Coordinates of C-alpha atoms in Angstrom, one line a residue:
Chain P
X1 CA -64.2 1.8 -48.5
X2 CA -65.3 5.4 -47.4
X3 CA -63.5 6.4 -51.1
X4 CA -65.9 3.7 -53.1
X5 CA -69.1 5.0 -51.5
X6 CA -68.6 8.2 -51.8
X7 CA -67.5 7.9 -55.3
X8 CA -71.1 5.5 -55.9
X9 CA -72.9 7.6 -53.8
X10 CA -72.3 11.3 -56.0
X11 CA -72.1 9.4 -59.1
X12 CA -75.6 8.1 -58.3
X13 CA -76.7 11.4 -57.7
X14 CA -75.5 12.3 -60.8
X15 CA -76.9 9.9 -62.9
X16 CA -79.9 10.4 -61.3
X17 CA -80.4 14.4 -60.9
X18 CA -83.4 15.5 -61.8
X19 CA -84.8 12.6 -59.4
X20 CA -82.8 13.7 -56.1
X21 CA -83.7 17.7 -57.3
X22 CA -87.3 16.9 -57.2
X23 CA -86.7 14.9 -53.6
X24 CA -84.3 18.0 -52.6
X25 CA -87.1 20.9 -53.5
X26 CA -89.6 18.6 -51.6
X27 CA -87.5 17.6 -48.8
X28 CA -86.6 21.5 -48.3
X29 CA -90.4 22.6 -49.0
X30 CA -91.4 20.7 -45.8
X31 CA -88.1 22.0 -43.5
X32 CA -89.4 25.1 -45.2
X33 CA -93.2 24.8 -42.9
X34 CA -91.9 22.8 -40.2
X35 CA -89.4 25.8 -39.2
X36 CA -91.7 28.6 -40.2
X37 CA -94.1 26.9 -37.7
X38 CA -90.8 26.6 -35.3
X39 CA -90.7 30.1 -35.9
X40 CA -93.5 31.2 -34.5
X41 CA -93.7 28.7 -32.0
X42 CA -90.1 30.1 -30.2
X43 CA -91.4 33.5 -30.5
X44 CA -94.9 33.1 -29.3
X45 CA -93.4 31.8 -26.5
X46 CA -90.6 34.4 -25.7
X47 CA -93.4 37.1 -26.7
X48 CA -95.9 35.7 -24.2
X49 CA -93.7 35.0 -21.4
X50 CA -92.3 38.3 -21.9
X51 CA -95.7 39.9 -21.7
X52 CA -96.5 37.6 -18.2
X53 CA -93.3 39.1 -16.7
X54 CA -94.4 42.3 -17.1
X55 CA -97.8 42.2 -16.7
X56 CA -100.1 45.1 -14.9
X57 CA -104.0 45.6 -14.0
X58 CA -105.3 48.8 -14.2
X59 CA -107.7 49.5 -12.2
X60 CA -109.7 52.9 -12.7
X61 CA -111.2 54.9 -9.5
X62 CA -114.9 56.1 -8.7
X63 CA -114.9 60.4 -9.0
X64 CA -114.0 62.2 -5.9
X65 CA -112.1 59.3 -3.9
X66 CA -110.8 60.4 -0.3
X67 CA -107.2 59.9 0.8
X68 CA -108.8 57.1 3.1
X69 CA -110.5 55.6 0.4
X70 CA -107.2 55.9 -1.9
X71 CA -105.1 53.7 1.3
X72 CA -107.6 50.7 1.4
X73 CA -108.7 50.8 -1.8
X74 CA -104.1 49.9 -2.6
X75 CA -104.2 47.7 0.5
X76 CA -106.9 45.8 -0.7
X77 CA -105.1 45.3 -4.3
X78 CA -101.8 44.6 -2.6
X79 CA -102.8 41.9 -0.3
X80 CA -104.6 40.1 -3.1
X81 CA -102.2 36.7 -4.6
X82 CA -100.2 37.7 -7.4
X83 CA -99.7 41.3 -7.3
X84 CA -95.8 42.6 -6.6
X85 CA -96.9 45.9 -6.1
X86 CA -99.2 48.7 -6.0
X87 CA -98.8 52.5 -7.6
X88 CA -101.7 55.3 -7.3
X89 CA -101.8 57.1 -10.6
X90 CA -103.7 60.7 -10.1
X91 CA -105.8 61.7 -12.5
X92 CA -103.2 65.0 -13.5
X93 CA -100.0 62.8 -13.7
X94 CA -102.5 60.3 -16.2
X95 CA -103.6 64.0 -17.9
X96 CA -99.7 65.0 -18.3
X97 CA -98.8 61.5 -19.5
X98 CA -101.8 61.7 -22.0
X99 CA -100.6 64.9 -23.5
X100 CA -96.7 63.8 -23.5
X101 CA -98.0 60.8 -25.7
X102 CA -100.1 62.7 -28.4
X103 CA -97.3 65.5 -28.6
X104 CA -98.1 67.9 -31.2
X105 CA -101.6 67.1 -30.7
X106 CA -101.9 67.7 -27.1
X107 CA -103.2 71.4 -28.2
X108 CA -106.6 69.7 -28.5
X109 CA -106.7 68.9 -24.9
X110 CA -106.6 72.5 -23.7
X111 CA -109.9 73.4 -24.7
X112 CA -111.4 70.6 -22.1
X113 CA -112.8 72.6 -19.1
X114 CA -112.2 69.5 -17.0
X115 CA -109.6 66.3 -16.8
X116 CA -111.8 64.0 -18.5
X117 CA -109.2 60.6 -16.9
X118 CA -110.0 59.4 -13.5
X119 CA -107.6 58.2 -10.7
X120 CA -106.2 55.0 -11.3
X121 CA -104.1 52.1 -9.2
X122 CA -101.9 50.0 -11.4
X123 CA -101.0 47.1 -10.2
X124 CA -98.0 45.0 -10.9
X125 CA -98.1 41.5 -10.8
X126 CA -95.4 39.0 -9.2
X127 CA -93.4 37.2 -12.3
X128 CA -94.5 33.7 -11.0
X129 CA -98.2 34.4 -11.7
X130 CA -98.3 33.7 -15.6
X131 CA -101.8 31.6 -16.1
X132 CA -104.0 33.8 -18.2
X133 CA -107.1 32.5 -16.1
X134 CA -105.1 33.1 -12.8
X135 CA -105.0 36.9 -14.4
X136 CA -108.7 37.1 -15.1
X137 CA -109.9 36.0 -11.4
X138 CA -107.6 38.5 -10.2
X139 CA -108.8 41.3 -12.4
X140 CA -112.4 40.1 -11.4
X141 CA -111.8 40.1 -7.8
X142 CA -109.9 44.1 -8.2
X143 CA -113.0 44.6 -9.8
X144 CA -115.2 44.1 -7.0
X145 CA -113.1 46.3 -4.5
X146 CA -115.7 48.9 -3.2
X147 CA -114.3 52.3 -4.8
X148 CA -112.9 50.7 -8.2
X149 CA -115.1 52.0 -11.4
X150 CA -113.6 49.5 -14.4
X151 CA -110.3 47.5 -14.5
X152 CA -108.2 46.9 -17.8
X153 CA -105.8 44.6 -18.9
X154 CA -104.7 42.6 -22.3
X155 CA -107.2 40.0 -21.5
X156 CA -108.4 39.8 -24.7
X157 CA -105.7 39.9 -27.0
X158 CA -104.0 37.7 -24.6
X159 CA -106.9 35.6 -24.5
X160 CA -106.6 35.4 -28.6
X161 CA -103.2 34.8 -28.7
X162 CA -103.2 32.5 -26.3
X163 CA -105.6 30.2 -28.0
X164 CA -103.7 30.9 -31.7
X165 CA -100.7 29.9 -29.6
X166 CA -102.4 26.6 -27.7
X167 CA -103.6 25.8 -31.5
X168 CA -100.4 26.0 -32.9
X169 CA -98.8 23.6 -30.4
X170 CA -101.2 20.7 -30.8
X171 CA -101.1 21.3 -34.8
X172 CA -97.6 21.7 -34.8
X173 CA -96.9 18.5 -33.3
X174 CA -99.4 16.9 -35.7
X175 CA -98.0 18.7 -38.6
X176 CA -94.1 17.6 -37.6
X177 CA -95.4 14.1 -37.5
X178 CA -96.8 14.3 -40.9
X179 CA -94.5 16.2 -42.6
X180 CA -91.6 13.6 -40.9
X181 CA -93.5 10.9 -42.6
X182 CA -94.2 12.6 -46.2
X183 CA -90.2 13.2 -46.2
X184 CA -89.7 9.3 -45.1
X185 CA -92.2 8.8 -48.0
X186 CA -90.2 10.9 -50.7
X187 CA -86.9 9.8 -49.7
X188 CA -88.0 6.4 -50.1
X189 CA -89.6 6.3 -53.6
X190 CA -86.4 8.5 -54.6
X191 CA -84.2 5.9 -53.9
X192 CA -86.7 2.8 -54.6
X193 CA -86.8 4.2 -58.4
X194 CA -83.2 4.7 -58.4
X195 CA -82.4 0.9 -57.4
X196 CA -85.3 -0.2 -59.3
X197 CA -83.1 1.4 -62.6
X198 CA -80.1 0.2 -61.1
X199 CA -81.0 -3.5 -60.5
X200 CA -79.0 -5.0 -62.7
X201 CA -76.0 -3.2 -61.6
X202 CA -77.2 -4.4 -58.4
X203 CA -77.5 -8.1 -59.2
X204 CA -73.9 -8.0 -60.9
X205 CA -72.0 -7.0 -58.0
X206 CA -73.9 -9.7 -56.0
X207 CA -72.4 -11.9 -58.3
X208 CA -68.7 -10.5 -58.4
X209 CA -69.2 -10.9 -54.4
X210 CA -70.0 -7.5 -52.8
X211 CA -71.5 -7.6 -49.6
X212 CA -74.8 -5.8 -48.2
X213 CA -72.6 -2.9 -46.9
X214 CA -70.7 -2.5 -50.3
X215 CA -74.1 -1.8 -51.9
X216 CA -76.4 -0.4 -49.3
X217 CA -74.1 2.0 -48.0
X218 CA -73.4 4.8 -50.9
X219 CA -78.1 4.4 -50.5
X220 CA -77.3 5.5 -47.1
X221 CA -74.9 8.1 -47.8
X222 CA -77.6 9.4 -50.4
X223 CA -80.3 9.7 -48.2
X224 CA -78.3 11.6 -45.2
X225 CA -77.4 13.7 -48.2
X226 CA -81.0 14.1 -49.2
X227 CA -81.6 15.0 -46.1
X228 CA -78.9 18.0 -45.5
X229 CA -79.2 19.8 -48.6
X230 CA -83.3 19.5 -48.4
X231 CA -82.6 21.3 -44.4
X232 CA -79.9 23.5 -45.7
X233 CA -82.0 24.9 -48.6
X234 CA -85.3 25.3 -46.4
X235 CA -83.9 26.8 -43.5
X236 CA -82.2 29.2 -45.6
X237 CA -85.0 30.2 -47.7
X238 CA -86.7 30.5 -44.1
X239 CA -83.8 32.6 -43.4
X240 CA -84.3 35.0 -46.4
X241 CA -88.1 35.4 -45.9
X242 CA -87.3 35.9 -41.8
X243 CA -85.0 39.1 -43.2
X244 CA -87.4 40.2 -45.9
X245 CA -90.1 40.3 -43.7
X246 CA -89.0 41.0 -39.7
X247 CA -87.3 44.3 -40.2
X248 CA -90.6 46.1 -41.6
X249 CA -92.5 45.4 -38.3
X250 CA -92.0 48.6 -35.7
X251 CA -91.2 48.1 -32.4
X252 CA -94.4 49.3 -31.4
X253 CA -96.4 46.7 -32.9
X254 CA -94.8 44.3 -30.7
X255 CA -94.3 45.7 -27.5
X256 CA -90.9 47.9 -26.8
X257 CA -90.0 44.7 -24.8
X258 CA -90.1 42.0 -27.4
X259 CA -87.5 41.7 -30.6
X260 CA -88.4 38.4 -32.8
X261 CA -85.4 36.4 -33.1
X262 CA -84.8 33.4 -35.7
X263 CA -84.8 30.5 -34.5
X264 CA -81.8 29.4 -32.2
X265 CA -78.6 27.9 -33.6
X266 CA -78.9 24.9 -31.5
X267 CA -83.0 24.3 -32.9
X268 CA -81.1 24.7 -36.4
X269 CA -78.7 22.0 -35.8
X270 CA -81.5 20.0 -34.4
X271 CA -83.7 20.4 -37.9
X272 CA -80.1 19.9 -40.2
X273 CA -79.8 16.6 -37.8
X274 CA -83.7 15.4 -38.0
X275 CA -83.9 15.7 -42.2
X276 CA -80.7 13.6 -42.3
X277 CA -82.0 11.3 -40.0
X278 CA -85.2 11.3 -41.8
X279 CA -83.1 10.6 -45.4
X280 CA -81.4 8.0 -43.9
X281 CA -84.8 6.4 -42.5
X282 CA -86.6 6.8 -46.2
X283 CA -83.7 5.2 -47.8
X284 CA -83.2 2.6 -44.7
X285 CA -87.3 1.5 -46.0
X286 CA -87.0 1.7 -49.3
X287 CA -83.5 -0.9 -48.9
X288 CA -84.8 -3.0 -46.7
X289 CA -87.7 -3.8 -48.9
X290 CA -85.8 -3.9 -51.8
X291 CA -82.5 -5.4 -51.6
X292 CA -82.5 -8.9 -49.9
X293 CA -79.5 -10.6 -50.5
Chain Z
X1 CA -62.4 -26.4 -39.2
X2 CA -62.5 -23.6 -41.5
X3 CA -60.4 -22.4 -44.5
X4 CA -58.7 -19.4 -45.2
X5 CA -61.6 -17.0 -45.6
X6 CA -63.3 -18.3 -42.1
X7 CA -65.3 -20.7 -44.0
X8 CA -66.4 -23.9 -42.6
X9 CA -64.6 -26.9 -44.2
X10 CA -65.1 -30.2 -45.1
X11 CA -63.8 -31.1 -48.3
X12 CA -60.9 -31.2 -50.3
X13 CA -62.2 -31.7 -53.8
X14 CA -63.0 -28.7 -55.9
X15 CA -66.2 -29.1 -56.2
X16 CA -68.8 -31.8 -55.2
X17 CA -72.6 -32.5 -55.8
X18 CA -74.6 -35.1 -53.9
X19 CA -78.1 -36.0 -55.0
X20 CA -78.7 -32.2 -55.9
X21 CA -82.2 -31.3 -56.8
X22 CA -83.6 -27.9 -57.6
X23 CA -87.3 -27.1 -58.1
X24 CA -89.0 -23.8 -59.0
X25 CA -92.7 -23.9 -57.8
X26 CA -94.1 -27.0 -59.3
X27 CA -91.0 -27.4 -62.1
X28 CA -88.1 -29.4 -61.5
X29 CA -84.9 -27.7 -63.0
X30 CA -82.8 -30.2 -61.6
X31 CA -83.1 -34.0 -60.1
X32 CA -80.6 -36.2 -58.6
X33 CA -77.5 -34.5 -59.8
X34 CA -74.2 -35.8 -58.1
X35 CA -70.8 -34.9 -60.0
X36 CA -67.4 -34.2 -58.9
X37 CA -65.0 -31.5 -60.2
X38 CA -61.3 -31.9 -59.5
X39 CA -59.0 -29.2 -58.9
X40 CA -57.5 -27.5 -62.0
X41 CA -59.6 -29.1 -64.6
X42 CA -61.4 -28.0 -67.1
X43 CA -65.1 -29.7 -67.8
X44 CA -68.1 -28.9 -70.2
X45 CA -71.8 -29.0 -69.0
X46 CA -73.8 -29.7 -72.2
X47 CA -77.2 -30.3 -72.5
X48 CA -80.3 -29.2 -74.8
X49 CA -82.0 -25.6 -74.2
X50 CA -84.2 -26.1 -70.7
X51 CA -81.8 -29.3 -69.6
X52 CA -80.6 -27.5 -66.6
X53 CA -77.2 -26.2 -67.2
X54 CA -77.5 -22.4 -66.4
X55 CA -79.6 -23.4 -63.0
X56 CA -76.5 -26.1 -62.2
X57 CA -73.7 -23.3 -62.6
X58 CA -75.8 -20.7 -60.7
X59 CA -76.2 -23.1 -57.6
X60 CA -72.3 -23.4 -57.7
X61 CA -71.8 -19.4 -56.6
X62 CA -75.2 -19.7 -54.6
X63 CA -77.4 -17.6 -57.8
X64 CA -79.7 -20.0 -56.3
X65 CA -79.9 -22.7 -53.7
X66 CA -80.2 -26.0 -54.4
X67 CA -84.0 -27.8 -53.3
X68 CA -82.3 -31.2 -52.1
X69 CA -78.9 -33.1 -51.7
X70 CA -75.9 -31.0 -50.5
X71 CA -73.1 -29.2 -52.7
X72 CA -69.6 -28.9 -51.5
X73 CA -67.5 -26.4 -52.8
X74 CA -63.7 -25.6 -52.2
X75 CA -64.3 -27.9 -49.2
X76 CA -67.1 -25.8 -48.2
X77 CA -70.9 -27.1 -47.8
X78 CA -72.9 -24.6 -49.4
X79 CA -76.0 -25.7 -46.8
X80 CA -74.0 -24.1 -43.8
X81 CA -72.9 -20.8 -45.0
X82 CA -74.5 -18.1 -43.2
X83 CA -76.3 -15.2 -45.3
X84 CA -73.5 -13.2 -45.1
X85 CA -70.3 -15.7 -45.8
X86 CA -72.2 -15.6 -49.1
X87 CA -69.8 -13.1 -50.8
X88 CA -67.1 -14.3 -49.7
X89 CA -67.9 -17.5 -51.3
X90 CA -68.9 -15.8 -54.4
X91 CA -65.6 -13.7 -54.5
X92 CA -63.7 -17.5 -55.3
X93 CA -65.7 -17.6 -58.6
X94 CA -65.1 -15.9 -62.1
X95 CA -68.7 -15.4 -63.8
X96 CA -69.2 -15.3 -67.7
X97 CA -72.7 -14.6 -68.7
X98 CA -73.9 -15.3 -72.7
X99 CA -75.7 -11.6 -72.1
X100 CA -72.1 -10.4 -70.6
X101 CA -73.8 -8.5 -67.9
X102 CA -71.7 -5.5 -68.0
X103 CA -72.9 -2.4 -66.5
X104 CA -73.6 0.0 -69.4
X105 CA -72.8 3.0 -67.3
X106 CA -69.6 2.3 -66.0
X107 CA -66.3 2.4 -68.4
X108 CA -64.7 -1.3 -69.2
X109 CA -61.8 -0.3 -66.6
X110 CA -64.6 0.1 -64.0
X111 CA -66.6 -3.1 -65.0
X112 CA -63.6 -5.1 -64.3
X113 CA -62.2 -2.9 -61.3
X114 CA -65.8 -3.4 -59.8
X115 CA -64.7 -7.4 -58.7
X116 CA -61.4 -5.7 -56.8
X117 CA -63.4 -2.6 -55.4
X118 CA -65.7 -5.2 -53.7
X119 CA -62.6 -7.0 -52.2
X120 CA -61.4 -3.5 -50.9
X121 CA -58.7 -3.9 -52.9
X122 CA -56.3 -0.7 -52.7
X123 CA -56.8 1.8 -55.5
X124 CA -52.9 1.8 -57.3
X125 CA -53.6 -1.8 -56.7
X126 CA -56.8 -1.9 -58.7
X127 CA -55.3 0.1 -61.4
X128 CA -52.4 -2.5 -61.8
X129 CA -54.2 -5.8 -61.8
X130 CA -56.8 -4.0 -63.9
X131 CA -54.7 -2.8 -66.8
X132 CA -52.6 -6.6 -66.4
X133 CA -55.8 -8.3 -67.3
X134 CA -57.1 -5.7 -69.5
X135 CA -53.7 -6.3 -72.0
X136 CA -54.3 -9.8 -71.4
X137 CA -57.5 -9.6 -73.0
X138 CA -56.7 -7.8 -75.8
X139 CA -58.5 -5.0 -74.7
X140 CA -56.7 -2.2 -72.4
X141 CA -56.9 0.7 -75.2
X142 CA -60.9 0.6 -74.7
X143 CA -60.5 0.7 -71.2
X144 CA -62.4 4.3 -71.1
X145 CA -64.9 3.7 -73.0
X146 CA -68.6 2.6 -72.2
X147 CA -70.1 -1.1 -72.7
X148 CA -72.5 0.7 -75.6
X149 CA -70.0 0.8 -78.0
X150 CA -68.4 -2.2 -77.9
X151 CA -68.8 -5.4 -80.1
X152 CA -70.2 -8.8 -78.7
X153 CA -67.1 -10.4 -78.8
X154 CA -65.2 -7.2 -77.3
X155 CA -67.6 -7.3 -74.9
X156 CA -67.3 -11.1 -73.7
X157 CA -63.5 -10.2 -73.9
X158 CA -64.7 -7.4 -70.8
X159 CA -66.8 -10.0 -69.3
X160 CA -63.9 -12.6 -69.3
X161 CA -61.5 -9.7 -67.7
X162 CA -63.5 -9.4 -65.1
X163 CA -63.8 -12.7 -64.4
X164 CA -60.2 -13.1 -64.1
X165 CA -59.3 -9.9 -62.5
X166 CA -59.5 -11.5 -59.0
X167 CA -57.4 -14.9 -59.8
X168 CA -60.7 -16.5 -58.6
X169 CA -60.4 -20.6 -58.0
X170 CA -63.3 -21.2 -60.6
X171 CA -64.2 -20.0 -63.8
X172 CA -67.8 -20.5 -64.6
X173 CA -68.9 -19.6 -68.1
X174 CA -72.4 -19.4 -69.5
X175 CA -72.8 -20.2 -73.0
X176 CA -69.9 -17.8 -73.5
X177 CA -69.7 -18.2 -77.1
X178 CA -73.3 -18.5 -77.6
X179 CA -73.2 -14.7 -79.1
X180 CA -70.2 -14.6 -80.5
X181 CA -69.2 -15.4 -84.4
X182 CA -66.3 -18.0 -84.3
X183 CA -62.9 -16.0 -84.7
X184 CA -64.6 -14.1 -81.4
X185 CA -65.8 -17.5 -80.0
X186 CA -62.3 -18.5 -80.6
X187 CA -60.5 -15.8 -79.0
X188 CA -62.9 -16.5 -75.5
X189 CA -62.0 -20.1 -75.3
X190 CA -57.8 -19.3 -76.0
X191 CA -58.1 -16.8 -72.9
X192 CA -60.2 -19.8 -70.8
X193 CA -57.4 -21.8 -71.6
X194 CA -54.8 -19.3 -70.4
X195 CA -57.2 -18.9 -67.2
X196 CA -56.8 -22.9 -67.0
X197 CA -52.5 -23.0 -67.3
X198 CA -52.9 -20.4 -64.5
X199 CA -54.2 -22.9 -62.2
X200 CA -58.2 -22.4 -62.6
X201 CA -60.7 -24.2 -62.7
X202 CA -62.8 -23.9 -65.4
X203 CA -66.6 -25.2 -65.6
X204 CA -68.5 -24.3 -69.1
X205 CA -72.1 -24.7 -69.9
X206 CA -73.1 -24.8 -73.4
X207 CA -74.4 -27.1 -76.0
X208 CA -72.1 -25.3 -78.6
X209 CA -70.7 -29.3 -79.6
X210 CA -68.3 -28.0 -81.5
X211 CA -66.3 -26.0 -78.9
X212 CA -66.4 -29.6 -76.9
X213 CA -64.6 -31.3 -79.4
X214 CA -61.9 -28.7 -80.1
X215 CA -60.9 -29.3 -76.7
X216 CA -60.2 -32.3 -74.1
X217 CA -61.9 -32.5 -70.8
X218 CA -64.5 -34.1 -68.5
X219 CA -68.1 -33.8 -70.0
X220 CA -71.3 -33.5 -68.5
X221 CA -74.4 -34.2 -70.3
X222 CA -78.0 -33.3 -68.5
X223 CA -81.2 -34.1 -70.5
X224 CA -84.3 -32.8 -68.6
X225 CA -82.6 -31.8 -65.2
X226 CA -80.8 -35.3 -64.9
X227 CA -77.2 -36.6 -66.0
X228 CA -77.3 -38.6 -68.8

């Protein structure tokens, strides 16, 4: 039996090839988006929570602080919810650091008569406090700390991103939803057209005796097919671009913390799984409507 | 009680029709019809164009169900089979079509095998039967080639093959000669006949009144849906 419908089943495809390349290139077109959207979606996520776990608040000193000043002025940061811990950065060590950073450049900074940086606290925060708004009352609130000039943090590239990456997760689900149903769609007509040319073949093996499963299953068989090659072909071509593209990004751009990965094996095998499930749901339609013994 | 396919069972003559009636929309194909056919013989439905002859041979394999009365086939009423005992009710029939309703893209070997394949009949088994029935028709040196190519009357031969391939119960033929010059027409009826020695039983529809007389049997005669 397995022999018969897989013999039908290819043979169909055959017969019919420019009709399944056309589903293929579409089915693989929308793997092709959904995964690129996947993409990003995995490594927003790792990039963010990578971020949140090492996430600091500068905050910058008034001139001329006292020693006294310097103690309550880290106290007060320390006791406030969310921060791990507390560093005092003095003005010179900031100066030295600045002129490490600029290297060959750093000649430019000896002609300043004074340190032009003031003293700073950085503070880092505990790797349970993640909300982005949770980080803004705290900057707000080191802010007001009697002593403390300015304070600094990502807030609003994080702020940006954040958004982008809140947009992307409510689109994304709309956009798996429709591209689920254009594939159901495609799959569907494929195979529709390709009973509708073989309906008198269908009608004679009624006739001889063949039962529903002797002519729905090679359908079957065609969409699952379908379905794999279209995932195959789109995750690869996601696969090609991810290569072409990922290794011309520096380091730097992203944060020395942060690589972008593709997407995990197990989300692949997921996607693979989901077109053929999709195929088989298209054809499973198109079938139902058609063929009614 | 059921029969040897798990059929339900209720009758031991070949075939039986009680008060059949078949309508289509406002148009009655067929009124009143009751007819037996015995095991083994061989019996002509005749009848003008439009009398109801294709309709009464398509209710036979269930091509379509019957409006009114009941039919009994095999010892089987046709009312109580369930959608999917269909088949194997089908599977006891041999069909032959006027239009020979061969499938243009498969090879003659695979238009016959096709009645075996749907049996899940093994593969070395196909192949034997295939080729047996293939010689027996005259025909098993065409065996690879496609439908296309063939004559009317090597096509019927096809046609016949395949309904013979499975040693079905019934033959049922469908103006069989009604394409066919008469050495061809000739050739189909000699092969029916061998079918028939072999223990089938052999129902044919035409109004061809020639190919009634040149043989003996049990005739049926239905003028406007009704027998005559």
């Amino acid at each position: 039996m397995i022999r018969f419908t897989l013999k039908r089943a290819l043979r169909d495809i055959w017969n019919n090839f420019y009709l399944h390349i056309v589903c293929v290139i579409t089915i693989s077109l929308a793997v092709f988006i959904l995964s690129a959207f996947a993409l990003f979606y995995i490594n927003s996520t790792e990039l963010l929570d990578a971020w949140k776990k090492g996430a600091r608040v500068i905050a910058y000193a008034n001139e001329d602080l006292s020693g006294e000043d310097q103690t309550r002025i880290k106290r007060q940061i320390k006791s406030l919810d969310g921060v791990a811990s507390v560093d005092f950065v003095p003005k010179e060590s900031a100066f030295d650091a600045l002129k490490a950073d600029i290297g060959e450049q750093s000649a430019l900074l000896d002609g300043l008569k004074q340190n032009p940086l003031p003293d700073a606290f950085e503070a880092r925060l505990s790797e349970s406090f993640v909300h982005l708004e949770a980080i803004g009352r705290l900057a707000a609130s080191i802010a007001a700390i009697k002593g403390v000039d300015d304070v600094e943090y990502a807030q609003k590239w994080l702020t940006q991103f954040g958004g982008v990456y809140n947009l992307f997760k409510i689109t994304g689900l709309v956009l798996v939803a429709m591209f689920f149903i254009a594939i159901i769609f495609i799959v569907a007509n494929t195979i529709r057209l390709i009973l509708y040319s073989r309906r008198e073949e269908i009608e004679i093996m009624r006739i001889v005796g063949a039962d529903e499963a002797f002519i729905k299953h090679p359908f079957y068989f065609e969409g699952l097919l379908l379905g794999l090659t279209g995932a195959i072909i789109g995750l690869g071509f996601l696969y090609l671009a991810y290569m072409a593209t990922v290794p011309n990004f520096s380091p730097e751009i992203l944060m020395s913390f942060f690589e972008i990965q593709f997407i995990p094996a197990p989300f692949l095998v997921a996607f693979v799984i989901c077109s053929m499930l999709v195929g088989w749901a298209g054809c499973h339609f198109s079938i139902k409507r058609f063929l009614k013994i | 009680m059921r029969d040897a396919q798990g059929l339900p069972f209720v009758d031991d003559t070949a075939i039986r029709c009680f008060h059949v009636g078949k309508q289509f929309g406002e148009i009655s194909a067929l009124k009143d019809v009751s007819l037996s056919v015995n095991e083994n013989e061989f019996m002509f439905i005749t009848g003008p164009s439009g009398a109801g002859k294709s309709t009464l041979i398509k209710l036979f394999y269930m091509g379509e169900l019957a409006t009114e009365g009941a039919i009994i086939v095999d010892g089987i009423n046709l009312s109580r089979l369930s959608r999917w005992q269909v088949p194997q009710l089908r599977r006891k029939f041999g069909v032959i079509f006027q239009d020979f309703k061969l499938i243009p893209t498969r090879t003659v070997f695979e238009n016959v095998a096709l009645v075996l394949e749907v049996a899940r009949t093994r593969p070395d088994e196909i192949r034997e039967r295939v080729y047996a029935v293939l010689e027996r028709v005259g025909i098993a040196e065409r065996a690879g080639e496609y439908p296309p190519v063939l004559s009317g009357g090597e096509k019927q031969r096809v046609a016949v093959a395949r309904a013979m391939v499975g040693e079905p119960k019934f033959i049922l033929a469908d103006e069989p000669t009604g394409s066919l010059d008469p050495d061809s027409a000739g050739t189909i009826l000699n092969l029916l006949e061998g079918a028939h020695k072999n223990g089938a039983t052999i129902i044919i529809a035409t109004h061809d009144t020639e190919l009634i007389e040149a043989h003996s049997g049990p005739v049926v005669r239905l003028e406007n849906g009704r027998i005559d």
